[in-house]
Every structure is written in structure tokens, then in C-alpha cells.
Amino acid sequence: MYLEAIEIVFIQPCLADANKIRFKAVFSRDIAGVLPYLNAVLPNATYNHEGQVLTFVREGRLFTLYPRELAVAKAANTTDAYRLIDWLKDLINATYERRDELKPDYSLRSRPKPLEIYGWLPRTNCRKCGELTCLAFAAKLLLGEQRLERCAPLFTAEYAHLKEPLLEIVAALGL
Ligand code: SF4
């Protein structure tokens, strides 16, 4: 078996939501070689080959993989954490087994620009978030100086179609 084990080394409450947990775990071997293949099979992954870091969101949980360790945020509880690492271990081993059929993807998917985030906002410049414009809000969001929850209109039924994609983007960026 390519990867024998993933061992949790700490669990703490999530910074953004104390009802959820974040945890770190270590791989029983260096998985750097499989990261470009995982990038190829995970459609929503963000990969930096030079920095050897791969992030993606699954079921609302944010995964960050490095060659030797893993960080996960927004897990429901400890049971959920063990379920997630079982799933990830199976994914890594299955991807490694299929590596001859897969094309490794080394592409760097860069962080979105404020205008791209702006495109997912209501774009009414209503100022309810405390910013003069939605574009200013988008720029501060990317800098970690604003929180998505401050855009109240986004959480109304009128903009429900924008909320979910934007929540995924923000989670994938670790914001
Ligand atoms: S609250 Fe939302 S819609 Fe209103 S200005 Fe801020 S980002 Fe734009």
C-alpha cells in the first residue's frame, strides 16, 4: 500500500465556528509525488506545485495537504475527523494506483482577483457591510479584512444562487 496511515496529531475548535473542529495529521510517508495526480482528479483543488501545497473543499470541510502533513478545518467532530482521514487515505492510495492512467496536473491555479469575487456579490453597493462599494468589500475579503457574513444581502433568498459558490470559494481560499 502506498500510504499506510494518516495519524491525527492535534484537534482544536475552529477559529471561525467553535461548534466545529480543525485538526492536523501526519502522513506515514511523503506524498509529494501524488499531489499533481490529486490535482488532476479533484476538480475544485487549488494547487501550488512549487510550494507543494494542495487545497480543496469537500462537504464544506477545507483540506490543505502538504507532502508530510494535512490540515482540515470545519470538521463536525472527532468521529467526522476519522471518517475524513479514512476517505482521504483511500483517495490517495486509489489515485496512486491509477497514476499510469492519469495525467499529472502541475498547473498553478492562482488566487482570484477582487473583480472575480465582485462578480459573485450582489453588486448593489448598498453599504450594509460597512464598505462604500461591493468591489471594496471584495478586495478586503481577499485580504482577510472582511468576512463574507458581513454581506447581509448575500444571505437572503434573492441571492441564494450566489451564496453557495462564494462560500465554496472563500472556504477554498482559507478565508
Ligand atoms: S453588503 Fe454586500 S451588497 Fe452591500 S455593499 Fe457590501 S458587499 Fe455589496
PDB file of C-alpha atoms and ligand atoms in Angstrom:
ATOM      1  CA  MET A   1       0.000   0.000   0.000  1.00  0.00           C
ATOM      2  CA  TYR A   2       1.351   3.441  -0.965  1.00  0.00           C
ATOM      3  CA  LEU A   3       0.133   5.256   2.154  1.00  0.00           C
ATOM      4  CA  GLU A   4      -0.216   3.114   5.256  1.00  0.00           C
ATOM      5  CA  ALA A   5      -1.624   5.631   7.715  1.00  0.00           C
ATOM      6  CA  ILE A   6      -2.663   9.181   8.496  1.00  0.00           C
ATOM      7  CA  GLU A   7      -2.272   9.997  12.170  1.00  0.00           C
ATOM      8  CA  ILE A   8      -4.072  12.900  13.859  1.00  0.00           C
ATOM      9  CA  VAL A   9      -1.653  14.966  15.946  1.00  0.00           C
ATOM     10  CA  PHE A  10      -3.946  17.679  17.285  1.00  0.00           C
ATOM     11  CA  ILE A  11      -7.603  18.706  17.368  1.00  0.00           C
ATOM     12  CA  GLN A  12      -8.880  22.161  18.314  1.00  0.00           C
ATOM     13  CA  PRO A  13     -12.108  24.180  17.923  1.00  0.00           C
ATOM     14  CA  CYS A  14     -12.388  26.028  14.600  1.00  0.00           C
ATOM     15  CA  LEU A  15     -11.441  29.693  14.791  1.00  0.00           C
ATOM     16  CA  ALA A  16     -14.464  30.739  12.721  1.00  0.00           C
ATOM     17  CA  ASP A  17     -17.008  28.356  14.308  1.00  0.00           C
ATOM     18  CA  ALA A  18     -16.446  26.993  17.819  1.00  0.00           C
ATOM     19  CA  ASN A  19     -19.048  24.261  17.187  1.00  0.00           C
ATOM     20  CA  LYS A  20     -16.733  22.694  14.623  1.00  0.00           C
ATOM     21  CA  ILE A  21     -13.202  21.396  14.876  1.00  0.00           C
ATOM     22  CA  ARG A  22      -9.959  21.743  12.964  1.00  0.00           C
ATOM     23  CA  PHE A  23      -7.219  19.174  13.087  1.00  0.00           C
ATOM     24  CA  LYS A  24      -3.768  18.381  11.854  1.00  0.00           C
ATOM     25  CA  ALA A  25      -2.497  14.964  10.884  1.00  0.00           C
ATOM     26  CA  VAL A  26       0.743  13.489   9.560  1.00  0.00           C
ATOM     27  CA  PHE A  27       1.194  11.078   6.670  1.00  0.00           C
ATOM     28  CA  SER A  28       3.166   7.891   7.233  1.00  0.00           C
ATOM     29  CA  ARG A  29       5.204   8.781   4.126  1.00  0.00           C
ATOM     30  CA  ASP A  30       5.980  11.777   1.923  1.00  0.00           C
ATOM     31  CA  ILE A  31       3.110  12.133  -0.588  1.00  0.00           C
ATOM     32  CA  ALA A  32       4.640  14.960  -2.688  1.00  0.00           C
ATOM     33  CA  GLY A  33       4.732  12.672  -5.733  1.00  0.00           C
ATOM     34  CA  VAL A  34       0.986  12.091  -5.707  1.00  0.00           C
ATOM     35  CA  LEU A  35      -0.073  15.738  -5.259  1.00  0.00           C
ATOM     36  CA  PRO A  36      -0.099  16.533  -9.041  1.00  0.00           C
ATOM     37  CA  TYR A  37      -2.279  13.455  -9.604  1.00  0.00           C
ATOM     38  CA  LEU A  38      -4.670  14.524  -6.856  1.00  0.00           C
ATOM     39  CA  ASN A  39      -4.765  17.930  -8.549  1.00  0.00           C
ATOM     40  CA  ALA A  40      -5.849  16.151 -11.722  1.00  0.00           C
ATOM     41  CA  VAL A  41      -8.684  14.191 -10.076  1.00  0.00           C
ATOM     42  CA  LEU A  42     -10.043  16.855  -7.704  1.00  0.00           C
ATOM     43  CA  PRO A  43     -11.935  19.383  -9.837  1.00  0.00           C
ATOM     44  CA  ASN A  44     -12.088  22.102  -7.187  1.00  0.00           C
ATOM     45  CA  ALA A  45      -8.486  21.834  -5.980  1.00  0.00           C
ATOM     46  CA  THR A  46      -6.076  24.741  -5.799  1.00  0.00           C
ATOM     47  CA  TYR A  47      -2.515  23.535  -6.271  1.00  0.00           C
ATOM     48  CA  ASN A  48       0.850  25.222  -5.955  1.00  0.00           C
ATOM     49  CA  HIS A  49       3.435  22.784  -7.268  1.00  0.00           C
ATOM     50  CA  GLU A  50       6.389  24.978  -6.328  1.00  0.00           C
ATOM     51  CA  GLY A  51       5.139  25.400  -2.786  1.00  0.00           C
ATOM     52  CA  GLN A  52       3.905  21.781  -2.674  1.00  0.00           C
ATOM     53  CA  VAL A  53       0.508  22.602  -1.215  1.00  0.00           C
ATOM     54  CA  LEU A  54      -2.901  21.429  -2.418  1.00  0.00           C
ATOM     55  CA  THR A  55      -6.188  22.736  -1.020  1.00  0.00           C
ATOM     56  CA  PHE A  56      -9.767  21.726  -1.735  1.00  0.00           C
ATOM     57  CA  VAL A  57     -13.205  21.727  -0.152  1.00  0.00           C
ATOM     58  CA  ARG A  58     -15.279  18.594   0.349  1.00  0.00           C
ATOM     59  CA  GLU A  59     -18.652  18.570   2.107  1.00  0.00           C
ATOM     60  CA  GLY A  60     -17.866  22.051   3.417  1.00  0.00           C
ATOM     61  CA  ARG A  61     -14.602  20.880   5.021  1.00  0.00           C
ATOM     62  CA  LEU A  62     -11.425  22.647   3.954  1.00  0.00           C
ATOM     63  CA  PHE A  63      -8.451  20.346   3.294  1.00  0.00           C
ATOM     64  CA  THR A  64      -4.863  21.558   2.979  1.00  0.00           C
ATOM     65  CA  LEU A  65      -2.312  18.896   2.009  1.00  0.00           C
ATOM     66  CA  TYR A  66       1.457  19.237   2.267  1.00  0.00           C
ATOM     67  CA  PRO A  67       3.943  16.442   1.473  1.00  0.00           C
ATOM     68  CA  ARG A  68       4.134  15.288   5.084  1.00  0.00           C
ATOM     69  CA  GLU A  69       1.016  16.641   6.750  1.00  0.00           C
ATOM     70  CA  LEU A  70      -2.607  17.558   6.435  1.00  0.00           C
ATOM     71  CA  ALA A  71      -4.753  20.322   7.959  1.00  0.00           C
ATOM     72  CA  VAL A  72      -8.553  20.183   7.934  1.00  0.00           C
ATOM     73  CA  ALA A  73     -10.968  22.913   9.073  1.00  0.00           C
ATOM     74  CA  LYS A  74     -14.725  22.818   9.674  1.00  0.00           C
ATOM     75  CA  ALA A  75     -14.994  19.110  10.550  1.00  0.00           C
ATOM     76  CA  ALA A  76     -18.112  18.317  12.580  1.00  0.00           C
ATOM     77  CA  ASN A  77     -16.451  16.373  15.421  1.00  0.00           C
ATOM     78  CA  THR A  78     -13.777  13.757  16.151  1.00  0.00           C
ATOM     79  CA  THR A  79     -15.781  10.964  14.530  1.00  0.00           C
ATOM     80  CA  ASP A  80     -16.070  13.085  11.415  1.00  0.00           C
ATOM     81  CA  ALA A  81     -12.305  13.704  11.515  1.00  0.00           C
ATOM     82  CA  TYR A  82     -11.555   9.966  11.465  1.00  0.00           C
ATOM     83  CA  ARG A  83     -14.092   9.439   8.677  1.00  0.00           C
ATOM     84  CA  LEU A  84     -12.402  12.174   6.626  1.00  0.00           C
ATOM     85  CA  ILE A  85      -8.901  10.785   7.034  1.00  0.00           C
ATOM     86  CA  ASP A  86     -10.135   7.294   6.072  1.00  0.00           C
ATOM     87  CA  TRP A  87     -11.680   8.776   2.937  1.00  0.00           C
ATOM     88  CA  LEU A  88      -8.503  10.726   2.129  1.00  0.00           C
ATOM     89  CA  LYS A  89      -6.237   7.721   2.644  1.00  0.00           C
ATOM     90  CA  ASP A  90      -8.388   5.689   0.243  1.00  0.00           C
ATOM     91  CA  LEU A  91      -8.349   8.545  -2.285  1.00  0.00           C
ATOM     92  CA  ILE A  92      -4.548   8.907  -2.122  1.00  0.00           C
ATOM     93  CA  ASN A  93      -3.990   5.169  -2.495  1.00  0.00           C
ATOM     94  CA  ALA A  94      -6.524   4.813  -5.327  1.00  0.00           C
ATOM     95  CA  THR A  95      -5.017   7.811  -7.145  1.00  0.00           C
ATOM     96  CA  TYR A  96      -1.520   6.391  -6.773  1.00  0.00           C
ATOM     97  CA  GLU A  97      -2.707   3.028  -8.132  1.00  0.00           C
ATOM     98  CA  ARG A  98      -4.222   4.785 -11.161  1.00  0.00           C
ATOM     99  CA  ARG A  99      -1.233   7.066 -11.801  1.00  0.00           C
ATOM    100  CA  ASP A 100      -0.349   5.402 -15.138  1.00  0.00           C
ATOM    101  CA  GLU A 101      -3.815   6.245 -16.496  1.00  0.00           C
ATOM    102  CA  LEU A 102      -3.796   9.815 -15.191  1.00  0.00           C
ATOM    103  CA  LYS A 103      -2.105  12.930 -16.486  1.00  0.00           C
ATOM    104  CA  PRO A 104      -0.485  14.770 -13.584  1.00  0.00           C
ATOM    105  CA  ASP A 105      -1.587  18.389 -13.406  1.00  0.00           C
ATOM    106  CA  TYR A 106       1.189  20.777 -12.355  1.00  0.00           C
ATOM    107  CA  SER A 107      -0.752  23.918 -13.168  1.00  0.00           C
ATOM    108  CA  LEU A 108      -0.802  26.692 -10.631  1.00  0.00           C
ATOM    109  CA  ARG A 109      -4.342  27.867 -10.037  1.00  0.00           C
ATOM    110  CA  SER A 110      -3.855  31.324  -8.678  1.00  0.00           C
ATOM    111  CA  ARG A 111      -5.992  33.171  -6.160  1.00  0.00           C
ATOM    112  CA  PRO A 112      -8.927  35.054  -7.693  1.00  0.00           C
ATOM    113  CA  LYS A 113      -8.711  38.806  -8.185  1.00  0.00           C
ATOM    114  CA  PRO A 114     -11.148  41.207  -6.444  1.00  0.00           C
ATOM    115  CA  LEU A 115     -13.103  41.615  -9.685  1.00  0.00           C
ATOM    116  CA  GLU A 116     -13.726  37.874  -9.832  1.00  0.00           C
ATOM    117  CA  ILE A 117     -15.074  37.891  -6.259  1.00  0.00           C
ATOM    118  CA  TYR A 118     -17.087  41.027  -7.106  1.00  0.00           C
ATOM    119  CA  GLY A 119     -18.829  39.029  -9.831  1.00  0.00           C
ATOM    120  CA  TRP A 120     -20.339  36.751  -7.175  1.00  0.00           C
ATOM    121  CA  LEU A 121     -21.530  39.566  -4.901  1.00  0.00           C
ATOM    122  CA  PRO A 122     -24.970  41.264  -5.165  1.00  0.00           C
ATOM    123  CA  ARG A 123     -23.258  44.340  -6.723  1.00  0.00           C
ATOM    124  CA  THR A 124     -25.768  46.799  -5.293  1.00  0.00           C
ATOM    125  CA  ASN A 125     -23.225  48.898  -3.362  1.00  0.00           C
ATOM    126  CA  CYS A 126     -25.760  49.018  -0.527  1.00  0.00           C
ATOM    127  CA  ARG A 127     -23.007  49.629   2.108  1.00  0.00           C
ATOM    128  CA  LYS A 128     -24.573  47.263   4.659  1.00  0.00           C
ATOM    129  CA  CYS A 129     -21.162  45.625   5.101  1.00  0.00           C
ATOM    130  CA  GLY A 130     -19.618  48.979   6.042  1.00  0.00           C
ATOM    131  CA  GLU A 131     -17.792  49.373   2.725  1.00  0.00           C
ATOM    132  CA  LEU A 132     -18.582  52.018   0.124  1.00  0.00           C
ATOM    133  CA  THR A 133     -18.780  49.509  -2.711  1.00  0.00           C
ATOM    134  CA  CYS A 134     -19.024  45.778  -3.322  1.00  0.00           C
ATOM    135  CA  LEU A 135     -15.636  45.949  -5.050  1.00  0.00           C
ATOM    136  CA  ALA A 136     -14.051  47.416  -1.928  1.00  0.00           C
ATOM    137  CA  PHE A 137     -15.656  44.613   0.075  1.00  0.00           C
ATOM    138  CA  ALA A 138     -14.242  42.013  -2.352  1.00  0.00           C
ATOM    139  CA  ALA A 139     -10.738  43.469  -2.046  1.00  0.00           C
ATOM    140  CA  LYS A 140     -10.877  43.448   1.756  1.00  0.00           C
ATOM    141  CA  LEU A 141     -12.330  39.946   1.775  1.00  0.00           C
ATOM    142  CA  LEU A 142      -9.298  38.679  -0.131  1.00  0.00           C
ATOM    143  CA  LEU A 143      -7.014  40.435   2.348  1.00  0.00           C
ATOM    144  CA  GLY A 144      -8.805  38.767   5.253  1.00  0.00           C
ATOM    145  CA  GLU A 145     -10.036  42.162   6.472  1.00  0.00           C
ATOM    146  CA  GLN A 146     -13.714  41.440   5.873  1.00  0.00           C
ATOM    147  CA  ARG A 147     -15.919  38.431   6.478  1.00  0.00           C
ATOM    148  CA  LEU A 148     -18.461  37.119   3.998  1.00  0.00           C
ATOM    149  CA  GLU A 149     -21.146  37.119   6.713  1.00  0.00           C
ATOM    150  CA  ARG A 150     -20.958  40.932   6.763  1.00  0.00           C
ATOM    151  CA  CYS A 151     -22.660  40.989   3.351  1.00  0.00           C
ATOM    152  CA  ALA A 152     -26.200  40.525   4.714  1.00  0.00           C
ATOM    153  CA  PRO A 153     -27.978  40.650   1.321  1.00  0.00           C
ATOM    154  CA  LEU A 154     -25.970  37.630   0.171  1.00  0.00           C
ATOM    155  CA  PHE A 155     -27.699  35.522   2.838  1.00  0.00           C
ATOM    156  CA  THR A 156     -31.215  36.384   1.653  1.00  0.00           C
ATOM    157  CA  ALA A 157     -33.304  34.236  -0.704  1.00  0.00           C
ATOM    158  CA  GLU A 158     -32.798  36.760  -3.501  1.00  0.00           C
ATOM    159  CA  TYR A 159     -29.091  35.977  -3.721  1.00  0.00           C
ATOM    160  CA  ALA A 160     -29.103  32.307  -2.693  1.00  0.00           C
ATOM    161  CA  HIS A 161     -27.709  31.389  -6.133  1.00  0.00           C
ATOM    162  CA  LEU A 162     -24.572  33.450  -5.402  1.00  0.00           C
ATOM    163  CA  LYS A 163     -24.082  32.436  -1.780  1.00  0.00           C
ATOM    164  CA  GLU A 164     -23.123  28.766  -2.159  1.00  0.00           C
ATOM    165  CA  PRO A 165     -20.459  29.226  -4.869  1.00  0.00           C
ATOM    166  CA  LEU A 166     -18.981  32.144  -2.976  1.00  0.00           C
ATOM    167  CA  LEU A 167     -18.901  30.204   0.299  1.00  0.00           C
ATOM    168  CA  GLU A 168     -17.001  27.426  -1.505  1.00  0.00           C
ATOM    169  CA  ILE A 169     -14.516  29.888  -2.999  1.00  0.00           C
ATOM    170  CA  VAL A 170     -13.926  31.593   0.329  1.00  0.00           C
ATOM    171  CA  ALA A 171     -13.507  28.251   2.130  1.00  0.00           C
ATOM    172  CA  ALA A 172     -11.070  27.001  -0.514  1.00  0.00           C
ATOM    173  CA  LEU A 173      -9.007  30.142  -0.048  1.00  0.00           C
ATOM    174  CA  GLY A 174      -8.958  29.594   3.697  1.00  0.00           C
ATOM    175  CA  LEU A 175     -10.626  32.942   4.367  1.00  0.00           C
TER     176      LEU A 175
HETATM  177  S1  SF4 B   1     -23.302  44.435   1.896  1.00  0.00           S
HETATM  178 FE1  SF4 B   1     -22.852  43.123   0.139  1.00  0.00          FE
HETATM  179  S2  SF4 B   1     -24.111  44.002  -1.491  1.00  0.00           S
HETATM  180 FE2  SF4 B   1     -23.950  45.568   0.093  1.00  0.00          FE
HETATM  181  S3  SF4 B   1     -22.135  46.809  -0.467  1.00  0.00           S
HETATM  182 FE3  SF4 B   1     -21.434  45.219   0.929  1.00  0.00          FE
HETATM  183  S4  SF4 B   1     -20.751  43.590  -0.442  1.00  0.00           S
HETATM  184 FE4  SF4 B   1     -22.072  44.921  -1.662  1.00  0.00          FE
END
